[in-house]
PDB file of C-alpha atoms in Angstrom:
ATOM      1  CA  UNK I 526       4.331  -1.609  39.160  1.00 42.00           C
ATOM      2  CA  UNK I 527       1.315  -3.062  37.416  1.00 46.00           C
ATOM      3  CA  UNK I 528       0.065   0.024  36.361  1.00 43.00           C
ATOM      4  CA  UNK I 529       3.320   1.509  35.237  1.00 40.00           C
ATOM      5  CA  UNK I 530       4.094  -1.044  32.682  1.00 39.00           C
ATOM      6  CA  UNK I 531       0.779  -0.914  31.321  1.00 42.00           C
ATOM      7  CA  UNK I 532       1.071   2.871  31.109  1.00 38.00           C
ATOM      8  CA  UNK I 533       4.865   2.295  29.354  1.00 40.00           C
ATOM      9  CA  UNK I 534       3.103  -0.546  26.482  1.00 41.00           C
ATOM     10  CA  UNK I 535       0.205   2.164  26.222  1.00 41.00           C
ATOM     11  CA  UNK I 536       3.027   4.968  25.093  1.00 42.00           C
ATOM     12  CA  UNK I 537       5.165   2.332  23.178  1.00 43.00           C
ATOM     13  CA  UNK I 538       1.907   1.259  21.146  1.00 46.00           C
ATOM     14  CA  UNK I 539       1.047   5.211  19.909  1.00 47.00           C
ATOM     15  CA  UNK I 540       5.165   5.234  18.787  1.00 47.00           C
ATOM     16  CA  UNK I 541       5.218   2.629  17.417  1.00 54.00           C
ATOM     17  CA  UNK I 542       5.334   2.913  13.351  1.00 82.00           C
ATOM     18  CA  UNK I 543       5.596  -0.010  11.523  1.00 96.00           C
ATOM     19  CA  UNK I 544       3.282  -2.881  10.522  1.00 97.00           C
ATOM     20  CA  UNK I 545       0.660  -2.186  13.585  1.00 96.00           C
ATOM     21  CA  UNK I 546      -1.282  -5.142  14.500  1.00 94.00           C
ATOM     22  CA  UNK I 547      -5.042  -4.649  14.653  1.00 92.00           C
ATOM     23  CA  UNK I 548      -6.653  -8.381  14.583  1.00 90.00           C
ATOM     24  CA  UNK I 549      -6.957 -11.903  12.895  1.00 90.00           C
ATOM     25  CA  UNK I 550      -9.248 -12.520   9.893  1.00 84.00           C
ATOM     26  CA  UNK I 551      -9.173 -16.275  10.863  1.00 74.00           C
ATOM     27  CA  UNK I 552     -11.555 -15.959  13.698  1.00 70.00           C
ATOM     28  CA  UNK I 553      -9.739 -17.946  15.905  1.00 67.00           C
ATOM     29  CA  UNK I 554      -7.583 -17.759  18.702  1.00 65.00           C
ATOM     30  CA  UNK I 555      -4.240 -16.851  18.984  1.00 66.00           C
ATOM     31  CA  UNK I 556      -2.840 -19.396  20.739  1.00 70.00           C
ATOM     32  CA  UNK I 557       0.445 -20.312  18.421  1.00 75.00           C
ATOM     33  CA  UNK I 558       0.691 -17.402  16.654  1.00 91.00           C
ATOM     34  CA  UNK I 559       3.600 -15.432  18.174  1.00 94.00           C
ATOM     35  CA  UNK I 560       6.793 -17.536  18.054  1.00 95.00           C
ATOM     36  CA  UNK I 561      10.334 -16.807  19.540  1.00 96.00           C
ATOM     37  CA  UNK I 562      13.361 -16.564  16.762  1.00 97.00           C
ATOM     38  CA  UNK I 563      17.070 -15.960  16.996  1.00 97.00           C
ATOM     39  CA  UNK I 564      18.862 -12.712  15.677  1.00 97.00           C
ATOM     40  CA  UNK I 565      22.520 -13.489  15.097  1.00 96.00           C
ATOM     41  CA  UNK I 566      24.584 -10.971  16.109  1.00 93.00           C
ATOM     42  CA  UNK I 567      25.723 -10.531  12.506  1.00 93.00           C
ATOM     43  CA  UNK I 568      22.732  -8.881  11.387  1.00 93.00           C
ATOM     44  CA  UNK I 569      23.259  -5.396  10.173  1.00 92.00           C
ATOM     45  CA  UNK I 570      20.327  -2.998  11.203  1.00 94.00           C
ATOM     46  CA  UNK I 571      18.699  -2.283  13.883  1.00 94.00           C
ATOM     47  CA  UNK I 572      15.346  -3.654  14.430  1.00 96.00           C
ATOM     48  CA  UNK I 573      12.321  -2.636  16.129  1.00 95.00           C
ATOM     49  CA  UNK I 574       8.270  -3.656  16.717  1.00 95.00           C
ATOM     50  CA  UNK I 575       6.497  -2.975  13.858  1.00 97.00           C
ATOM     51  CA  UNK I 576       9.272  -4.386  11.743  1.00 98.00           C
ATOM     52  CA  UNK I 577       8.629  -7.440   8.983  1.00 98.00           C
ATOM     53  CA  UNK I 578      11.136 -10.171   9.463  1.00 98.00           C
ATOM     54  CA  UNK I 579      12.395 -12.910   7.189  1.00 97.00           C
ATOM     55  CA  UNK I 580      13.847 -16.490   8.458  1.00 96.00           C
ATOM     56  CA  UNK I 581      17.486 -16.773   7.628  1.00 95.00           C
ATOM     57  CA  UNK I 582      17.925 -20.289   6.788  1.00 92.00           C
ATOM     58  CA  UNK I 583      20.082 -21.007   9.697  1.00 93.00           C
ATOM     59  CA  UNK I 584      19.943 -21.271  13.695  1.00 93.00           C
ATOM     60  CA  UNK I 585      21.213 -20.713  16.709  1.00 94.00           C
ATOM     61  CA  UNK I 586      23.497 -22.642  19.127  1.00 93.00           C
ATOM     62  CA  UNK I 587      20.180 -23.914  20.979  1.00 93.00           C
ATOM     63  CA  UNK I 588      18.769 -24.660  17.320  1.00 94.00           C
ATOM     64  CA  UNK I 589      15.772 -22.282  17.154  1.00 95.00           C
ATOM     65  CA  UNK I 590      15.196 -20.800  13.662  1.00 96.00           C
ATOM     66  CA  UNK I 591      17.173 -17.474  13.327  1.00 97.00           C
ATOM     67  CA  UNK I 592      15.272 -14.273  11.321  1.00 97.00           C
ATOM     68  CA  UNK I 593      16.991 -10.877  10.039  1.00 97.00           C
ATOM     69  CA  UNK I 594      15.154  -7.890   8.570  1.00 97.00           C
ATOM     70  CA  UNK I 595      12.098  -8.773   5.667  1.00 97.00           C
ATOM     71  CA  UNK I 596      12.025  -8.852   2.307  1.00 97.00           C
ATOM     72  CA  UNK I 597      10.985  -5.918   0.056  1.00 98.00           C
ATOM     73  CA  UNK I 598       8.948  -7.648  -2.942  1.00 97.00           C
ATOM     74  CA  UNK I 599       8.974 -11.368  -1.748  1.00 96.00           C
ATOM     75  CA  UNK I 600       7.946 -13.413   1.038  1.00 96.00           C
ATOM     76  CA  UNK I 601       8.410 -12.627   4.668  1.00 97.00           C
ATOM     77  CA  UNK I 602       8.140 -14.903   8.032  1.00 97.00           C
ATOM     78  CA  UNK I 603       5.924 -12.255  10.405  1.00 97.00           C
ATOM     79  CA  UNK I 604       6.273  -8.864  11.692  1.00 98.00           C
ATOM     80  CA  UNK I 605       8.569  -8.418  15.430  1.00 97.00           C
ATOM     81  CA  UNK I 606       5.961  -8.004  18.633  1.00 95.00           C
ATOM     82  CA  UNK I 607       8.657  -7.389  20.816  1.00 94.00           C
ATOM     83  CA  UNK I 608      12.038  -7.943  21.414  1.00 93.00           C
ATOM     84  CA  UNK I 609      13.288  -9.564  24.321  1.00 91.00           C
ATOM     85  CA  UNK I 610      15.238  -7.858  26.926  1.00 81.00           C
ATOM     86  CA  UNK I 611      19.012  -8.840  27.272  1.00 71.00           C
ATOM     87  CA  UNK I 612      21.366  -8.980  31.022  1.00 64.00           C
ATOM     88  CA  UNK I 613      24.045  -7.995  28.739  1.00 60.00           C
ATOM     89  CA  UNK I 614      24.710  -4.034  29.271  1.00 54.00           C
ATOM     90  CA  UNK I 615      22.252  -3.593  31.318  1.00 52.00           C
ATOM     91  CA  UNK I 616      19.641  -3.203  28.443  1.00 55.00           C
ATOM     92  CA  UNK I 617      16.641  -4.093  30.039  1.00 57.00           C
ATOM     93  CA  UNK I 618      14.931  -0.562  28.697  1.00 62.00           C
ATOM     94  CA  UNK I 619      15.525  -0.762  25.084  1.00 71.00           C
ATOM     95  CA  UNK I 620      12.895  -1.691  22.844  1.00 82.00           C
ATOM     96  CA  UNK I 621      14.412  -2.418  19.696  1.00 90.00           C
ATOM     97  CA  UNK I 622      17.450  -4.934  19.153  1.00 91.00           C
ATOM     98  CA  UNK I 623      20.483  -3.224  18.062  1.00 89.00           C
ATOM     99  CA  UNK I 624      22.694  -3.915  15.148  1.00 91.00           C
ATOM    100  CA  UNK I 625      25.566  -6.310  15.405  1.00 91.00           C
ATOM    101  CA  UNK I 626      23.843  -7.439  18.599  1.00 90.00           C
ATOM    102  CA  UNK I 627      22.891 -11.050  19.252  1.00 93.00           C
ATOM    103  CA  UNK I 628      18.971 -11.653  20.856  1.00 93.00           C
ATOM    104  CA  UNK I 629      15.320 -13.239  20.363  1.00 95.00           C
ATOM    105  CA  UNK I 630      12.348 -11.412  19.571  1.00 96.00           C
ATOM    106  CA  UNK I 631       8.901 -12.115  19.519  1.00 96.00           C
ATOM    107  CA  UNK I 632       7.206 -12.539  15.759  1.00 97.00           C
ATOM    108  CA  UNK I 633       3.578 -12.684  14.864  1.00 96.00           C
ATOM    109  CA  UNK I 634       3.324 -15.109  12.221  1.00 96.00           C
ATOM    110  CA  UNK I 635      -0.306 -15.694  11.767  1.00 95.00           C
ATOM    111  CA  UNK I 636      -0.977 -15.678   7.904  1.00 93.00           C
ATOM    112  CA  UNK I 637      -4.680 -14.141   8.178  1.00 93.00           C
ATOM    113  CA  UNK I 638      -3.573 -10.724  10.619  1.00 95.00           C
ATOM    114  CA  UNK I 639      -4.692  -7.703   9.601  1.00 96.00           C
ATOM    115  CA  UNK I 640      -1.547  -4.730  10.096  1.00 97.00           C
ATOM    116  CA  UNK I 641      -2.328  -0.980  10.003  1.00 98.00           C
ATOM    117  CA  UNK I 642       0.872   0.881   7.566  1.00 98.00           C
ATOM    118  CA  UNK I 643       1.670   3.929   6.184  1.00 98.00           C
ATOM    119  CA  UNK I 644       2.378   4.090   2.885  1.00 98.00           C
ATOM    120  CA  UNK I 645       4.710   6.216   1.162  1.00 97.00           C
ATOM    121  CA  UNK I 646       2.163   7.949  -1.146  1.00 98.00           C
ATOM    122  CA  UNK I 647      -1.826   8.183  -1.323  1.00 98.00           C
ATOM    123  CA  UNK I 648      -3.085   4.493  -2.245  1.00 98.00           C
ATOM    124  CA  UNK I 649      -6.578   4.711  -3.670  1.00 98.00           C
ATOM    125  CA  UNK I 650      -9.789   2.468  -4.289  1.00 98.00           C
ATOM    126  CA  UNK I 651      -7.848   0.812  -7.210  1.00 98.00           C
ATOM    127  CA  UNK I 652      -5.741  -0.408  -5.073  1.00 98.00           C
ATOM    128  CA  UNK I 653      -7.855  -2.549  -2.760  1.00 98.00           C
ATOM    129  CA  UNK I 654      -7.137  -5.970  -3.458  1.00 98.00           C
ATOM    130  CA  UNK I 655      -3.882  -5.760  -4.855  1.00 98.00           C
ATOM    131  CA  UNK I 656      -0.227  -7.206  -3.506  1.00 98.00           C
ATOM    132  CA  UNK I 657       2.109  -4.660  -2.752  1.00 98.00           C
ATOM    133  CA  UNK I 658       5.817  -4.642  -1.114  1.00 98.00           C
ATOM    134  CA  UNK I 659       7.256  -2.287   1.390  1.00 98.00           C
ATOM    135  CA  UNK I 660      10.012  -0.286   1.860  1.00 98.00           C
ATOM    136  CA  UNK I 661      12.777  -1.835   4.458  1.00 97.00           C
ATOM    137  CA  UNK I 662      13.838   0.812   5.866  1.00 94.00           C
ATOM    138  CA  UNK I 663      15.797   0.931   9.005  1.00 94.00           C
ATOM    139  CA  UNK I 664      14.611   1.707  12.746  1.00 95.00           C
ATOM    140  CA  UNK I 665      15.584   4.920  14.455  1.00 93.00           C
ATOM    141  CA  UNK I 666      15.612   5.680  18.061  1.00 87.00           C
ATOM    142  CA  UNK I 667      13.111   8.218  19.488  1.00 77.00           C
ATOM    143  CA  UNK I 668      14.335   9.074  22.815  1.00 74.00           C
ATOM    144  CA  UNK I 669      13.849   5.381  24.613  1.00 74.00           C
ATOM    145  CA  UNK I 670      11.823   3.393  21.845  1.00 84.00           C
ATOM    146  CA  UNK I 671      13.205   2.172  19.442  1.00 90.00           C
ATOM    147  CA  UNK I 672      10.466   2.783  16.370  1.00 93.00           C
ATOM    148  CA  UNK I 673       9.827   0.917  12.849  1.00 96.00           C
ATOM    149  CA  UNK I 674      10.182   2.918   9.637  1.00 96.00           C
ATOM    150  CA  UNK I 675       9.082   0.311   7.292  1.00 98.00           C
ATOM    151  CA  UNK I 676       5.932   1.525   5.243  1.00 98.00           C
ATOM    152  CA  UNK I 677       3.932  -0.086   1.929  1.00 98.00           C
ATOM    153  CA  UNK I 678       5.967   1.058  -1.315  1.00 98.00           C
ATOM    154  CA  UNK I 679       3.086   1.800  -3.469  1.00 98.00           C
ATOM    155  CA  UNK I 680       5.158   1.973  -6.600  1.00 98.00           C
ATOM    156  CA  UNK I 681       5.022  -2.338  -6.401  1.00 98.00           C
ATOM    157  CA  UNK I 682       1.263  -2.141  -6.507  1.00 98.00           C
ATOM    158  CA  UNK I 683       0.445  -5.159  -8.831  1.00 98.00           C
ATOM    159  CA  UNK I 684      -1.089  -8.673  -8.969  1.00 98.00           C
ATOM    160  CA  UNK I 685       2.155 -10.303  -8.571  1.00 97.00           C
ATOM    161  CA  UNK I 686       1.841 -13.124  -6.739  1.00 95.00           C
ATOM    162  CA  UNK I 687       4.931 -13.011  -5.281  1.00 95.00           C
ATOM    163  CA  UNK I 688       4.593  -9.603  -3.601  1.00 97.00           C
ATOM    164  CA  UNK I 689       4.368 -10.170   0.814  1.00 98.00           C
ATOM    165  CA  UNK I 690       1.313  -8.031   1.427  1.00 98.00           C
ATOM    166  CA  UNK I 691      -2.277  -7.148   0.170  1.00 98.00           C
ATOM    167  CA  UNK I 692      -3.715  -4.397  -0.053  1.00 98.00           C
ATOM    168  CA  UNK I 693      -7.301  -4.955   2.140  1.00 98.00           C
ATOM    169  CA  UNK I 694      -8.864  -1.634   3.170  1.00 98.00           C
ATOM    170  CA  UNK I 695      -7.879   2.062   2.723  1.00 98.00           C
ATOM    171  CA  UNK I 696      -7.626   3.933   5.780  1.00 98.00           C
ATOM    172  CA  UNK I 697      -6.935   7.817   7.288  1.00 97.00           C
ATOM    173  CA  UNK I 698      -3.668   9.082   8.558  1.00 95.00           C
ATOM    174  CA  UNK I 699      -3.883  11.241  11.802  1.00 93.00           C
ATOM    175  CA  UNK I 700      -4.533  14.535   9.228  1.00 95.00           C
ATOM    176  CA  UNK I 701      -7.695  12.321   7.615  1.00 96.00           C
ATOM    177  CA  UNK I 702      -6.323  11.902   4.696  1.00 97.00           C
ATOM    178  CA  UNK I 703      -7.819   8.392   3.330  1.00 98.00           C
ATOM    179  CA  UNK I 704      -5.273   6.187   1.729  1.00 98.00           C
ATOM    180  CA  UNK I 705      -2.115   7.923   3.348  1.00 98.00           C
ATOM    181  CA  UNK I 706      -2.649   4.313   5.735  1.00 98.00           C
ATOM    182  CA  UNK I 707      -3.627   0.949   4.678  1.00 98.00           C
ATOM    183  CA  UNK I 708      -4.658  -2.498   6.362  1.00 98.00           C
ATOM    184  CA  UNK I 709      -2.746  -5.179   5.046  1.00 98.00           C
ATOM    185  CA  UNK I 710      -2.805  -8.491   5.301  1.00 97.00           C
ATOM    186  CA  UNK I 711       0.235 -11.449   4.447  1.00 97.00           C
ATOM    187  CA  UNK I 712       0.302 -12.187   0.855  1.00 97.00           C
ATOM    188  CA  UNK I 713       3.549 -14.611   0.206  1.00 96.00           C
ATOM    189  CA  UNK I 714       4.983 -15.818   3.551  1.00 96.00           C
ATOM    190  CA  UNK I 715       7.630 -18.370   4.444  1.00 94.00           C
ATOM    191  CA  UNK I 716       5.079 -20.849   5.616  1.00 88.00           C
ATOM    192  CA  UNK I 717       2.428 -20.535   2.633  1.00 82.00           C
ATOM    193  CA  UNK I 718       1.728 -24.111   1.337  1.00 75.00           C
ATOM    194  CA  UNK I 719       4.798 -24.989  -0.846  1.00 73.00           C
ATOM    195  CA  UNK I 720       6.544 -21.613  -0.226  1.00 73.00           C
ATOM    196  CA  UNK I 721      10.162 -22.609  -1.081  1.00 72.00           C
ATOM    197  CA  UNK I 722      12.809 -23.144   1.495  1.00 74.00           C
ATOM    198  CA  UNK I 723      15.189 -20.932   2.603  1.00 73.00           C
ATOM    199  CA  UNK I 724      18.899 -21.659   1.879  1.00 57.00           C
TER     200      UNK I 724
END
């Protein structure tokens, strides 16, 4: 059994698309920084690892913060890990979290990790250092995973403080083209020192 579910994470980590997570910059551990949120089941998209996630400003019956898809061009909470599985329907193989469907999912919010992204065209040197959005796009199903389309819209490019991610390294898609990926890193989150609340 063992070796079968670390066979099934090993196939769900080369599908998955997304915001991939490669490692902290902060050195330090990550105890803390995966936290469980609510979905309500009013949310309209369905939603995948490898997605960026926003908190909603409300919760759930139990009280725990509730989060729906991220934010284009301004602060996001983290980026989904995994979604929990649900009794209800039997849906104890599906990866994502579909829409209109109530659940929990697991979000890294660690303000110093470092995400591998596509980005939807060829970022170059220029670029490193700068803040840059993405494009929310919704999930899609690939035969049992459920897979993140969301990928840096380098049209936003800029300084803009405001922007979620920065731009920290260049990197090669699977063809070796350098810049068709990037490593990112938060920019404006919901838990940045006086980051405004959400109503």
């Amino acid at each position: 059994m063992g070796l079968f579910v670390h066979f099934y994470f090993i196939i769900l980590e080369n599908y998955m698309a997304g915001f991939k997570y490669l490692k902290s910059q902060s050195g330090g551990g990550t105890t803390g920084m995966v936290m469980s949120y609510s979905v309500d089941a009013a949310h309209a998209t369905l939603l995948a690892p490898g997605d960026a996630v926003v908190i909603t400003g409300d919760g759930d019956v139990n009280g725990v913060s509730e989060v729906d898809t991220g934010n284009a061009t301004t602060a996001n909470t983290g980026v989904i890990e995994s979604v929990d599985f649900t009794l209800a329907g039997e849906t104890l193989s599906e990866t994502g979290l579909l829409a209109s469907t109530a659940g929990t999912v697991k979000v890294c919010v660690d303000q110093f990790a470092l995400y591998e992204i596509d980005a939807d065209a060829t970022a170059v040197v220029a670029n490193v250092g700068l803040n840059v959005g993405i494009n929310v796009t919704t999930a899609t199903k690939s035969g049992g995973l459920t897979v993140s389309n969301m990928t840096a819209d380098m049209a936003t490019v800029a300084t803009t403080v405001t922007l979620p991610y920065r731009i920290v390294a260049l990197l090669e898609d699977a063809d070796g083209v350098l810049g068709n990926r990037v490593l990112v890193r938060p920019n404006a989150t919901t838990a940045s020192s006086g980051a405004v609340g959400i109503a």
